[in-house]
Amino acid sequence: MRPALLLAILLVGGAARAQGPTSTCVEVLGAPAELGDLRRLVMTELDRHPTHRAAEADCSSFLRVEVLVLAGSQYLTGRINTQVPHREVVEDGDIARAVERMLRVVLHNDPVRLRGPRDEGWLRAGIAALRGGRMVYGIEAFQLMAPLDGGLESMPGLAVMVRREVASWHLAARLSYAGRTAGAGPDLHLVGDLGLQLHLAWFLSPEADTAFYLGGVAGLDHQRFEGPSAIAPDERHSASATAFALGLRLGVELFRTTTGRLDLYAQAMAPTGASTDEEEGVVDAWVPSVSLGAGIAF
């Protein structure tokens, strides 16, 4: 699991640098009576830019805005990080227009966006991006299907998921179980599937109310079987196997702008090895699976 986790942090860190907005703390200097309104104006205009988001803590960039009045004229000066300050004249008292022009120039030349933090490696950048993301919890109901012994096994399951959203990406941990009671008979059946997985998914339109997503899955898959023994065919035995598994997940998430979301998905998993019972010979097969499900996230 450790290589998969490091790969996920690397990808999330890269995605946060390439696509995610830079969290930006805002400091405003000026007449005391104007500070509150001016700061809100600057933060609102800042949030209109896809490259930056106003924040109160854990900031990657720091924006300083100052209003000066000299010889009857009003000036607006902005500076982000180590950038050279940029000054705009407030014409006809339209400070909102001056804020818009100033931010367009200042944010475009943000050294954090242009070069990235010089003292951060990919691991630290990935961890910082995950720490600044949004936590989402979910519960899912699904139907798992798997080919086995010339037939198709099908059984219901439940899963819980915890995920961290970073821009258009999310990193999630998922615990799932599907199972059923196998009846007597000569056939081999899959009666249980326990999964512990790490998901890394990308949303096509993260700001929309409805968004499609595609992602990769890696984790442990524990399968349990019941069937006749190869040593004593008239007797039924159980066998289990645990293997590392890789997979894909695609779906659509609805109502993303509300507190409760609906997730409809399909997920395919492929164990990296066959399930083999060396003691009784109950099973010797490679058993991939496909799950169709729906979940609620909040």
Rosetta silent file (secondary structure, phi, psi, omega in degrees, C-alpha in Angstrom):
SEQUENCE: MRPALLLAILLVGGAARAQGPTSTCVEVLGAPAELGDLRRLVMTELDRHPTHRAAEADCSSFLRVEVLVLAGSQYLTGRINTQVPHREVVEDGDIARAVERMLRVVLHNDPVRLRGPRDEGWLRAGIAALRGGRMVYGIEAFQLMAPLDGGLESMPGLAVMVRREVASWHLAARLSYAGRTAGAGPDLHLVGDLGLQLHLAWFLSPEADTAFYLGGVAGLDHQRFEGPSAIAPDERHSASATAFALGLRLGVELFRTTTGRLDLYAQAMAPTGASTDEEEGVVDAWVPSVSLGAGIAF
SCORE:     score description
SCORE:     0.000 S_00000001
   1 L     0.000  -28.100 -175.796    0.000    0.000    0.000 S_00000001
   2 H   -62.644  -44.575  177.454    2.910    2.388    0.681 S_00000001
   3 H   -60.252  -37.627  179.325    3.982    2.765   -2.992 S_00000001
   4 H   -66.131  -39.513  179.771    0.364    3.459   -3.988 S_00000001
   5 H   -66.355  -42.650  178.774    0.030    6.099   -1.254 S_00000001
   6 H   -64.208  -39.435  177.834    3.258    7.831   -2.279 S_00000001
   7 H   -63.918  -40.316  179.672    2.164    7.798   -5.922 S_00000001
   8 H   -63.874  -43.336  179.296   -1.201    9.298   -4.964 S_00000001
   9 H   -64.178  -39.266  177.768    0.436   12.092   -2.949 S_00000001
  10 H   -61.252  -46.400 -178.786    2.785   12.803   -5.863 S_00000001
  11 H   -66.602  -40.978  179.611   -0.097   13.055   -8.330 S_00000001
  12 H   -66.323  -40.940  178.126   -2.220   15.182   -6.008 S_00000001
  13 H   -61.812  -43.629  178.206    0.714   17.468   -5.306 S_00000001
  14 H   -64.886  -40.171  179.494    1.369   17.877   -9.036 S_00000001
  15 H   -65.835  -38.526 -179.578   -2.304   18.444   -9.751 S_00000001
  16 H   -64.513  -37.343  178.884   -2.552   21.036   -7.017 S_00000001
  17 H   -71.432  -40.070 -172.806    0.367   22.954   -8.516 S_00000001
  18 H   -79.689  -36.819 -171.217   -0.826   22.642  -12.088 S_00000001
  19 L  -123.853  -30.630 -172.816   -4.571   23.163  -11.710 S_00000001
  20 L   -72.574  147.578  176.542   -5.544   23.911   -8.139 S_00000001
  21 L   -69.846  145.385  179.396   -6.040   27.457   -6.931 S_00000001
  22 E   -83.301  122.630  177.717   -3.342   28.884   -4.679 S_00000001
  23 E   -67.845  129.074 -170.213   -4.606   29.629   -1.163 S_00000001
  24 E  -130.888  123.471  173.699   -3.901   33.320   -0.535 S_00000001
  25 E   -85.057  142.145 -174.218   -3.982   35.342    2.678 S_00000001
  26 E  -118.747  127.505  173.720   -5.080   38.961    2.266 S_00000001
  27 E  -120.134  130.335 -177.821   -3.848   41.960    4.251 S_00000001
  28 E  -123.022  131.138  178.563   -5.398   45.381    3.601 S_00000001
  29 E  -118.250  140.359  179.534   -4.015   48.708    4.828 S_00000001
  30 L   168.153 -161.283  178.326   -5.824   52.026    4.686 S_00000001
  31 L   -63.593  135.354 -176.504   -8.177   54.260    6.602 S_00000001
  32 H   -53.455  -35.482 -177.868   -9.659   52.302    9.569 S_00000001
  33 H   -68.518  -20.787 -174.988  -13.222   53.034    8.473 S_00000001
  34 H  -102.683   -9.348 -169.870  -12.624   51.424    5.080 S_00000001
  35 H   -60.012  -47.850 -176.671  -10.599   48.360    6.033 S_00000001
  36 H   -61.273  -50.640 -179.028  -13.458   45.884    6.478 S_00000001
  37 H   -65.244  -40.860 -178.876  -15.298   46.748    3.262 S_00000001
  38 H   -66.815  -40.006  179.074  -12.115   46.996    1.220 S_00000001
  39 H   -63.850  -41.764  177.326  -10.846   43.634    2.451 S_00000001
  40 H   -63.468  -39.017  178.156  -14.132   41.959    1.544 S_00000001
  41 H   -63.280  -45.163 -179.669  -13.998   43.580   -1.889 S_00000001
  42 H   -63.791  -43.658 -178.561  -10.437   42.369   -2.486 S_00000001
  43 H   -66.546  -38.117  178.075  -11.242   38.815   -1.329 S_00000001
  44 H   -64.829  -44.331  179.310  -14.367   38.650   -3.506 S_00000001
  45 H   -67.740  -35.409  178.440  -12.458   39.822   -6.571 S_00000001
  46 H   -62.002  -41.092 -178.516   -9.598   37.432   -5.725 S_00000001
  47 H   -68.751  -14.847  177.222  -12.002   34.466   -5.712 S_00000001
  48 L   -74.718  -17.186 -179.540  -13.086   35.310   -9.262 S_00000001
  49 L   -87.834  128.684 -178.059   -9.645   34.282  -10.500 S_00000001
  50 L   -66.868  -16.316 -175.866   -9.317   30.507  -11.136 S_00000001
  51 L   -88.481  -15.347 -174.763   -5.673   30.532  -10.047 S_00000001
  52 E  -136.763  153.005  174.161   -6.185   31.871   -6.496 S_00000001
  53 E  -137.337  134.133  177.792   -8.555   31.507   -3.542 S_00000001
  54 E   -67.964  137.977 -178.170   -8.808   33.769   -0.522 S_00000001
  55 E  -142.753  162.866  179.228   -7.922   31.990    2.726 S_00000001
  56 L  -104.902  -19.131 -177.883   -7.453   32.772    6.406 S_00000001
  57 L  -154.468  170.198  179.854   -4.728   30.210    7.208 S_00000001
  58 L    51.589   48.134 -175.094   -2.326   27.668    5.649 S_00000001
  59 L   -90.003  144.309  174.033   -1.621   30.080    2.793 S_00000001
  60 L   -93.494  -26.601  178.397    0.846   29.536   -0.021 S_00000001
  61 E  -127.290  156.776 -178.090    0.714   33.182   -1.162 S_00000001
  62 E  -133.007  119.689 -177.744    0.342   36.464    0.717 S_00000001
  63 E  -107.687  130.843  177.923   -1.306   39.506   -0.841 S_00000001
  64 E  -120.693  125.344 -178.970   -0.908   43.001    0.625 S_00000001
  65 E  -122.768  134.804 -177.977   -3.132   45.832   -0.580 S_00000001
  66 E  -135.556  136.024  176.855   -2.766   49.483    0.510 S_00000001
  67 E  -105.246  126.490  179.141   -4.844   52.568   -0.235 S_00000001
  68 E  -123.455  145.998  174.787   -3.003   55.899   -0.259 S_00000001
  69 E  -120.666  115.458 -179.179   -4.276   59.447   -0.743 S_00000001
  70 E  -131.254  127.217  176.398   -1.693   61.899   -2.071 S_00000001
  71 L    52.119   40.337  176.709   -2.342   65.439   -3.342 S_00000001
  72 L    81.560   -3.392  179.009   -6.054   64.764   -3.663 S_00000001
  73 E  -108.390  147.537 -178.441   -5.580   61.571   -5.709 S_00000001
  74 E  -107.434  133.511 -177.832   -6.249   58.046   -4.481 S_00000001
  75 E  -124.474  145.530  177.272   -3.869   55.185   -5.258 S_00000001
  76 E  -119.435  121.803 -177.852   -4.206   51.427   -4.788 S_00000001
  77 E  -117.153  130.748  178.346   -1.004   49.421   -4.352 S_00000001
  78 E  -126.125  144.715  178.035   -0.832   45.631   -4.392 S_00000001
  79 E  -146.143  131.738  178.048    2.011   43.235   -3.749 S_00000001
  80 E  -119.259  124.406 -178.517    2.000   39.419   -3.630 S_00000001
  81 L    54.030 -126.810 -176.608    4.870   37.559   -1.982 S_00000001
  82 L   -94.692   11.129 -177.779    8.223   38.929   -3.225 S_00000001
  83 L   -67.769  150.484  174.132    6.766   40.565   -6.334 S_00000001
  84 L   -65.593  134.159 -177.930    7.466   44.230   -7.112 S_00000001
  85 L   -59.317  148.208  177.057    4.427   46.285   -5.992 S_00000001
  86 E  -119.434  131.891 -175.430    1.936   47.361   -8.647 S_00000001
  87 E  -115.723  137.155  175.982    0.086   50.692   -8.292 S_00000001
  88 E  -123.748  142.415  174.074   -3.222   51.738   -9.834 S_00000001
  89 E   -84.716  133.038  176.575   -4.872   55.162   -9.773 S_00000001
  90 L   -82.922  105.411 -175.960   -8.446   55.127   -8.455 S_00000001
  91 H   -90.978  131.213  177.405  -10.275   57.018  -11.183 S_00000001
  92 H    55.222   30.943  177.479  -13.537   58.813  -10.411 S_00000001
  93 H    72.363    8.214 -177.818  -13.722   57.089   -7.031 S_00000001
  94 L   -86.832   81.752 -176.820  -14.240   53.656   -8.658 S_00000001
  95 H   -72.344  -28.168  178.490  -12.113   51.613   -6.281 S_00000001
  96 H   -62.813  -40.751  178.377  -13.712   48.331   -7.417 S_00000001
  97 H   -65.951  -39.024  178.574  -12.387   48.901  -10.929 S_00000001
  98 H   -66.130  -39.225  176.493   -8.937   49.715   -9.552 S_00000001
  99 H   -61.948  -42.471  179.586   -8.954   46.501   -7.470 S_00000001
 100 H   -61.154  -46.799 -178.962   -9.871   44.504  -10.578 S_00000001
 101 H   -66.523  -42.323 -178.528   -7.038   46.008  -12.660 S_00000001
 102 H   -62.961  -46.303 -178.196   -4.497   45.676   -9.857 S_00000001
 103 H   -66.705  -34.082  179.714   -5.278   41.991   -9.142 S_00000001
 104 H   -59.179  -40.238 -179.583   -5.177   41.102  -12.825 S_00000001
 105 H   -77.649  -46.629 -173.974   -1.546   42.228  -12.976 S_00000001
 106 H   -65.179  -47.957 -176.668   -0.434   41.093   -9.517 S_00000001
 107 H   -67.848  -32.048  179.688   -1.898   37.571   -9.611 S_00000001
 108 H   -64.962  -25.690 -177.340   -0.602   36.936  -13.117 S_00000001
 109 L  -108.537   20.758  178.851    2.935   37.482  -11.835 S_00000001
 110 L   -62.079  119.067 -178.504    2.652   35.530   -8.580 S_00000001
 111 H   -63.004  -26.682  177.771    6.076   33.861   -8.154 S_00000001
 112 H   -66.190  -39.769  178.373    4.463   30.873   -6.400 S_00000001
 113 H   -73.080  -34.958 -176.032    2.388   30.144   -9.508 S_00000001
 114 H   -76.285  -40.116 -174.277    5.279   30.816  -11.888 S_00000001
 115 H  -115.832  -24.947 -171.278    8.028   28.855  -10.134 S_00000001
 116 L    82.020  155.371  179.291    6.431   26.980   -7.263 S_00000001
 117 L   -59.889  126.760 -175.515    7.856   27.174   -3.717 S_00000001
 118 L   -69.939  -26.848 -174.825   11.615   26.727   -3.967 S_00000001
 119 L   -97.554   10.254 -178.494   11.945   25.003   -0.605 S_00000001
 120 L  -110.969  129.234  171.293    9.177   22.410   -1.122 S_00000001
 121 L   -85.910  177.705 -176.948    9.669   18.957   -2.564 S_00000001
 122 H   -65.727  -33.603 -178.679    6.892   16.986   -4.190 S_00000001
 123 H   -67.133  -45.346  179.386    6.126   15.108   -0.974 S_00000001
 124 H   -66.311  -39.009  178.347    5.687   18.269    1.092 S_00000001
 125 H   -63.588  -41.322  179.087    3.659   19.920   -1.677 S_00000001
 126 H   -65.135  -43.643  179.143    1.368   16.893   -1.899 S_00000001
 127 H   -64.453  -41.214  178.752    0.825   16.731    1.855 S_00000001
 128 H   -63.781  -39.075  178.534    0.154   20.489    2.002 S_00000001
 129 H   -64.958  -43.229  178.680   -2.380   20.195   -0.812 S_00000001
 130 H   -65.044  -38.932 -179.008   -4.187   17.335    0.927 S_00000001
 131 H   -66.505  -29.400  179.682   -4.186   19.198    4.236 S_00000001
 132 L   -89.746    1.869 -178.733   -5.803   22.209    2.596 S_00000001
 133 L   -82.234 -172.609 -178.666   -8.524   20.157    0.872 S_00000001
 134 E  -107.473  134.110  179.669  -12.091   19.401    1.855 S_00000001
 135 E   -87.584  133.626  179.132  -13.066   16.271    3.785 S_00000001
 136 E  -131.902  138.689  179.254  -16.038   14.244    2.469 S_00000001
 137 E  -117.744  147.251 -177.875  -17.600   11.107    3.983 S_00000001
 138 E  -148.549  157.621  172.921  -19.756    8.579    2.154 S_00000001
 139 E  -131.996  140.051 -172.653  -21.690    5.338    2.405 S_00000001
 140 E  -130.927  150.341  168.401  -22.453    3.112   -0.591 S_00000001
 141 E  -120.849  136.090 -174.826  -24.660    0.172   -1.554 S_00000001
 142 E  -148.548  166.154  173.532  -23.551   -1.924   -4.513 S_00000001
 143 E  -118.004  121.256 -178.545  -23.947   -5.200   -6.376 S_00000001
 144 E   -99.646  134.230  178.854  -20.727   -7.128   -7.014 S_00000001
 145 E  -127.450  138.424 -177.411  -20.464   -9.502   -9.973 S_00000001
 146 E  -147.763  136.464  175.783  -17.605  -11.894  -10.731 S_00000001
 147 E   -76.958  134.996 -179.489  -17.051  -14.681  -13.271 S_00000001
 148 E  -155.528  126.162  173.135  -16.339  -18.045  -11.662 S_00000001
 149 L    56.103   38.671  179.136  -16.364  -21.642  -12.940 S_00000001
 150 L    81.345    0.281  178.744  -18.206  -20.767  -16.126 S_00000001
 151 E  -122.683 -174.745 -179.393  -20.923  -18.828  -14.295 S_00000001
 152 E  -123.790  115.779  176.769  -21.492  -15.361  -12.914 S_00000001
 153 E   -83.593  143.295  179.193  -21.506  -14.774   -9.167 S_00000001
 154 E  -144.566  131.931  179.923  -23.570  -11.857   -7.847 S_00000001
 155 E  -155.121  149.016 -178.664  -23.956  -10.569   -4.302 S_00000001
 156 E   -79.532  159.103  179.535  -24.897   -7.306   -2.538 S_00000001
 157 E  -153.402  166.616  176.366  -22.473   -5.195   -0.581 S_00000001
 158 E  -130.160  152.363  179.719  -21.949   -2.063    1.503 S_00000001
 159 E  -147.062  151.704  171.434  -18.990    0.309    1.676 S_00000001
 160 E  -121.173  146.092 -176.242  -17.833    3.340    3.618 S_00000001
 161 E  -139.094  141.189  172.006  -15.501    5.948    2.163 S_00000001
 162 E  -125.550  128.707 -177.163  -13.491    8.879    3.494 S_00000001
 163 E  -140.169  158.027  178.617  -11.949   11.222    0.956 S_00000001
 164 E  -119.559  123.103 -179.344  -10.061   14.484    0.676 S_00000001
 165 E   -95.727  131.803  177.699  -10.845   16.798   -2.247 S_00000001
 166 E  -131.985  106.034 -177.654   -8.078   18.935   -3.748 S_00000001
 167 L    55.384 -123.367 -178.599   -9.166   21.111   -6.673 S_00000001
 168 L   -91.098    4.852 -179.159  -10.432   18.713   -9.367 S_00000001
 169 E  -110.102  157.272  166.487   -8.835   15.663   -7.691 S_00000001
 170 E  -141.380  146.402  175.941   -9.756   13.550   -4.718 S_00000001
 171 E  -115.656  126.853 -172.700   -7.864   10.973   -2.680 S_00000001
 172 E  -135.572  152.363  170.110  -10.043    8.465   -0.831 S_00000001
 173 E  -114.445  135.438 -174.516   -9.859    5.405    1.403 S_00000001
 174 E  -134.627  134.240  175.220  -12.672    2.838    1.006 S_00000001
 175 E  -118.757  124.016 -175.264  -13.669   -0.227    3.007 S_00000001
 176 E  -133.524  153.520  172.993  -16.184   -2.550    1.346 S_00000001
 177 E  -146.928  130.806  173.168  -17.794   -5.937    1.931 S_00000001
 178 E  -125.278  138.879 -177.853  -20.059   -8.013   -0.291 S_00000001
 179 E  -163.082  168.009  177.443  -21.354  -11.393    0.771 S_00000001
 180 L  -160.964  170.715  175.099  -24.056  -14.021    0.706 S_00000001
 181 L   -97.877  122.442 -178.752  -24.885  -17.457    2.063 S_00000001
 182 L   -84.768  137.386  177.602  -23.998  -20.241   -0.366 S_00000001
 183 L   -83.648  169.706  178.589  -26.378  -23.150   -0.690 S_00000001
 184 L   -73.257  157.405  179.803  -25.403  -26.796   -0.804 S_00000001
 185 L   148.161  176.310 -175.809  -24.526  -28.389   -4.113 S_00000001
 186 L   -83.286   -6.420 -172.375  -21.668  -29.424   -6.337 S_00000001
 187 L   -89.935  154.563  174.193  -20.805  -25.947   -7.578 S_00000001
 188 L   -88.144  136.980 -179.034  -18.121  -23.558   -6.437 S_00000001
 189 E  -133.668  146.655  168.193  -19.347  -20.143   -5.236 S_00000001
 190 E   -87.191  119.133 -174.589  -17.844  -16.836   -4.222 S_00000001
 191 E  -114.364   -5.234  178.862  -19.502  -16.043   -0.879 S_00000001
 192 E  -161.622  142.811  177.633  -17.534  -13.056    0.388 S_00000001
 193 E  -143.912  114.247  179.837  -15.374  -10.198   -0.875 S_00000001
 194 E  -111.704  125.768 -177.457  -13.670   -7.752    1.504 S_00000001
 195 E  -123.844  137.746  171.986  -11.833   -4.781    0.024 S_00000001
 196 E  -125.836  112.493 -166.103   -9.536   -2.131    1.511 S_00000001
 197 E  -132.109  157.383  172.192   -8.706    0.380   -1.193 S_00000001
 198 E  -118.032  127.356 -176.839   -7.091    3.689   -2.000 S_00000001
 199 E  -113.845  140.148  170.095   -8.761    5.777   -4.724 S_00000001
 200 E  -129.794  113.763 -172.778   -7.365    8.650   -6.765 S_00000001
 201 E  -128.533  154.256 -179.648  -10.002   10.248   -9.016 S_00000001
 202 E  -122.344  127.882  178.012  -10.283   13.265  -11.273 S_00000001
 203 E   -92.582  133.472 -177.562  -13.495   15.265  -11.740 S_00000001
 204 L   -69.208  -36.687 -178.927  -14.092   16.692  -15.203 S_00000001
 205 L  -140.618   80.260 -170.761  -15.950   19.802  -13.931 S_00000001
 206 L   -64.207  -22.651 -178.240  -15.388   20.128  -10.163 S_00000001
 207 L   -88.222   -8.279 -176.476  -17.313   23.406   -9.789 S_00000001
 208 L   -81.514  160.521  177.796  -20.489   22.083  -11.465 S_00000001
 209 L   -71.228  -30.108  176.177  -23.525   20.704   -9.668 S_00000001
 210 L  -123.134  127.057 -175.356  -23.167   17.483  -11.691 S_00000001
 211 E  -139.921  131.625  172.546  -19.682   16.154  -12.437 S_00000001
 212 E   -84.362  151.189  178.860  -18.355   13.004  -14.078 S_00000001
 213 E  -143.043  158.320  178.913  -15.179   11.464  -12.688 S_00000001
 214 E  -141.371  137.031 -177.153  -12.608    8.804  -13.545 S_00000001
 215 E  -154.803  167.956  175.805  -10.076    7.276  -11.229 S_00000001
 216 E  -104.065  153.739 -177.420   -7.672    4.505  -10.367 S_00000001
 217 E  -130.924  139.336  174.833   -7.997    2.069   -7.467 S_00000001
 218 E  -144.818  141.829  179.161   -5.354    0.076   -5.595 S_00000001
 219 E   170.805 -164.744 -179.769   -5.645   -2.031   -2.477 S_00000001
 220 E  -101.517  138.793  179.270   -6.141   -5.427   -0.862 S_00000001
 221 E  -126.299  118.526  179.640   -8.891   -7.833   -1.942 S_00000001
 222 E  -109.306  116.705 -177.873   -9.855  -10.753    0.316 S_00000001
 223 E  -112.080  140.557  179.331  -12.111  -13.350   -1.359 S_00000001
 224 E  -122.879  135.437 -175.452  -13.876  -16.269    0.335 S_00000001
 225 E  -125.086  156.103  169.867  -15.198  -19.324   -1.506 S_00000001
 226 E  -134.210  135.971 -179.556  -17.289  -22.392   -0.742 S_00000001
 227 E  -178.629  179.617 -179.743  -17.315  -25.521   -2.875 S_00000001
 228 E   -69.557  146.201  178.225  -16.491  -29.194   -3.161 S_00000001
 229 L   -79.708  142.541  176.260  -13.068  -30.368   -2.126 S_00000001
 230 L   -70.917  -24.009  179.509  -10.786  -31.817   -4.806 S_00000001
 231 L   -81.304  -42.792  179.032   -9.692  -34.458   -2.300 S_00000001
 232 L  -129.619   89.369 -173.140  -13.225  -35.410   -1.188 S_00000001
 233 L   -59.049  -23.142 -179.784  -15.693  -34.235   -3.865 S_00000001
 234 L   -80.791   -7.697 -178.768  -18.723  -35.126   -1.733 S_00000001
 235 L  -107.372  143.041  176.985  -17.644  -32.709    1.005 S_00000001
 236 E  -102.104  138.037  179.742  -17.957  -28.931    0.885 S_00000001
 237 E  -133.720  165.341  175.303  -15.215  -26.751    2.262 S_00000001
 238 E  -111.063  151.499  178.236  -14.427  -23.065    2.456 S_00000001
 239 E  -147.167  153.436  179.472  -11.276  -21.371    1.231 S_00000001
 240 E  -142.019  158.101  179.962  -10.023  -17.812    1.135 S_00000001
 241 E  -150.405  143.353  178.218   -7.281  -15.811   -0.538 S_00000001
 242 E  -120.962  133.067 -178.266   -5.924  -12.281   -0.187 S_00000001
 243 E  -145.820  154.708  171.065   -4.197  -10.452   -3.034 S_00000001
 244 E   -72.137  137.150 -176.014   -3.173   -6.968   -4.089 S_00000001
 245 E  -132.260  147.882  176.097   -5.674   -5.654   -6.640 S_00000001
 246 E  -121.060  152.529 -178.533   -5.793   -2.821   -9.155 S_00000001
 247 E  -163.213 -179.137  177.437   -8.845   -1.293  -10.735 S_00000001
 248 E  -128.721  149.049  177.141  -10.719    1.553  -12.370 S_00000001
 249 E  -137.970  132.362  174.431  -13.723    3.509  -11.200 S_00000001
 250 E  -135.397  148.841 -177.123  -15.947    5.844  -13.203 S_00000001
 251 E  -172.461 -172.911  177.522  -19.115    7.590  -12.180 S_00000001
 252 E  -136.984  135.999  179.441  -21.139   10.747  -11.880 S_00000001
 253 E  -111.820  127.563 -177.406  -21.759   12.791   -8.754 S_00000001
 254 E  -107.183  155.417  175.702  -25.006   14.770   -8.469 S_00000001
 255 L    60.505   40.777 -177.497  -25.994   17.695   -6.220 S_00000001
 256 L   -68.104  -20.697 -179.804  -22.365   18.668   -5.551 S_00000001
 257 L   -88.058    2.860  177.603  -23.359   22.201   -4.527 S_00000001
 258 L  -107.741  177.641 -179.328  -25.550   20.889   -1.666 S_00000001
 259 L   -77.401  -21.154  178.430  -24.610   19.290    1.644 S_00000001
 260 L  -120.006  127.217 -177.417  -25.667   15.827    0.444 S_00000001
 261 E  -112.654  153.990  175.799  -24.382   14.348   -2.832 S_00000001
 262 E  -112.969  125.743 -176.982  -25.500   11.334   -4.836 S_00000001
 263 E  -115.102  120.652  175.288  -22.769    9.162   -6.360 S_00000001
 264 E  -113.948  128.547 -170.461  -23.560    6.658   -9.146 S_00000001
 265 E  -150.129  163.955  169.027  -20.605    4.536  -10.212 S_00000001
 266 E  -129.876  136.503 -177.181  -19.134    1.425  -11.797 S_00000001
 267 E  -135.938  132.165  178.287  -15.925   -0.091  -10.459 S_00000001
 268 E  -116.794  133.450  179.618  -13.791   -2.918  -11.852 S_00000001
 269 E  -126.026  140.421 -179.866  -11.130   -4.720   -9.786 S_00000001
 270 E  -130.769  110.194  175.605   -8.510   -7.209  -10.922 S_00000001
 271 E   -61.839  148.081 -179.269   -6.446   -9.175   -8.374 S_00000001
 272 L   -81.893   -4.017  178.023   -2.776   -9.475   -9.277 S_00000001
 273 L  -146.596  166.406  179.436   -2.838  -13.207   -8.529 S_00000001
 274 L   -80.499  152.484  172.918   -5.100  -16.247   -8.635 S_00000001
 275 E   -86.711  115.406 -174.734   -7.084  -17.502   -5.646 S_00000001
 276 E  -130.081  130.552  175.581   -5.638  -20.914   -4.891 S_00000001
 277 L  -106.062  102.997 -175.760   -6.478  -23.409   -2.149 S_00000001
 278 L   -81.336  -18.453 -177.290   -3.469  -25.721   -1.861 S_00000001
 279 L   -82.885  -51.255 -175.391   -4.841  -27.780    1.044 S_00000001
 280 L  -109.715  -12.339 -179.491   -8.276  -28.907   -0.187 S_00000001
 281 L    68.615   30.588 -179.879   -8.238  -27.753   -3.800 S_00000001
 282 L   -67.054  -40.299 -175.876  -11.538  -25.924   -3.418 S_00000001
 283 L  -142.948  143.740  171.370  -10.557  -23.126   -5.785 S_00000001
 284 E  -152.153   82.891 -173.325   -7.820  -22.351   -8.270 S_00000001
 285 E  -155.574  151.036  171.664   -8.995  -19.385  -10.338 S_00000001
 286 L   -92.825  122.321 -169.475   -8.334  -15.748  -11.097 S_00000001
 287 L  -124.390   89.688  171.531  -11.497  -13.869  -10.076 S_00000001
 288 L   -75.875  170.981 -178.431  -11.879  -10.226  -11.160 S_00000001
 289 E  -147.448  156.943  173.982  -15.040   -8.331  -10.258 S_00000001
 290 E  -129.655  134.038  179.667  -17.277   -5.473  -11.350 S_00000001
 291 E  -119.753  136.156  172.030  -19.422   -3.457   -8.955 S_00000001
 292 E  -116.738  127.099 -173.687  -22.387   -1.224   -9.786 S_00000001
 293 E  -153.140  175.617  175.930  -23.473    1.033   -6.977 S_00000001
 294 E  -139.429  143.598 -178.436  -24.900    4.218   -5.558 S_00000001
 295 E  -141.693  163.377  175.004  -23.714    6.225   -2.609 S_00000001
 296 E  -116.704  128.206  179.444  -24.432    9.283   -0.511 S_00000001
 297 E  -120.281  144.523 -178.742  -21.586   11.669    0.306 S_00000001
 298 L  -149.724    0.000    0.000  -21.683   14.584    2.757 S_00000001
